[in-house]
XYZ file of C-alpha atoms in Angstrom:
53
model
C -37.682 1.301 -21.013
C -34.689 1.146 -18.605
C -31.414 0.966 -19.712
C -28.483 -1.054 -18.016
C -24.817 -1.432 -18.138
C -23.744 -4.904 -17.505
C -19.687 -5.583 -17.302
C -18.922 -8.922 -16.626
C -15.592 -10.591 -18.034
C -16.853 -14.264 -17.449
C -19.066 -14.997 -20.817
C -21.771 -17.433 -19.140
C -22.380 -15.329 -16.411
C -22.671 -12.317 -18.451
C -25.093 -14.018 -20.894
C -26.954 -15.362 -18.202
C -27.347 -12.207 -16.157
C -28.320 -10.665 -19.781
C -30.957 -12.592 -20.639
C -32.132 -12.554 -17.311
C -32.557 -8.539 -17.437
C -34.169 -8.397 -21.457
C -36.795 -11.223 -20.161
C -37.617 -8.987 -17.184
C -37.835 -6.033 -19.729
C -34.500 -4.388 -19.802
C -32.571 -2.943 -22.944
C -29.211 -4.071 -21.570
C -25.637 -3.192 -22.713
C -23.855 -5.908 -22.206
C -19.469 -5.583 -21.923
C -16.567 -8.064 -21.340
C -14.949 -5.452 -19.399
C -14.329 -2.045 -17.650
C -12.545 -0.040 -20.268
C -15.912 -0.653 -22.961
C -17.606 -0.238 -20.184
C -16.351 3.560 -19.807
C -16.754 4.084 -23.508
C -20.600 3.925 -22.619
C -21.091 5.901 -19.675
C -22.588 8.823 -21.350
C -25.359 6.683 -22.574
C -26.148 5.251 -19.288
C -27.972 7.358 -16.344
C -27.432 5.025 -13.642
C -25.119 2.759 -13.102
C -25.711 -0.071 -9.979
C -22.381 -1.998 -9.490
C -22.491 -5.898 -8.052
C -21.020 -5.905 -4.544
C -16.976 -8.741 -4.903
C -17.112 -11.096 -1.789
């Protein structure tokens, strides 16, 4: 199963975008913010970050 690293600081969207990714068959690790999200890393073999307009 693929594994991904979501870090998203707004709670709905982060929820959202969650439960998007486990109903398309993700195991998702889900953080409020960068810093957790750096604690993780060495679990994670790919990381794809979500382009700011």
């Amino acid at each position: 199963m693929a594994k991904i690293l979501l870090a998203e600081d707004e709670d709905s969207v982060r929820e959202f975008v969650r439960r998007g990714l486990v109903g398309h068959g993700y195991e998702v690790k889900a953080t409020a913010d960068g810093g957790e999200a750096l604690e993780l890393w060495p679990m994670i073999s790919l990381i794809w970050c979500w382009p700011i307009s």
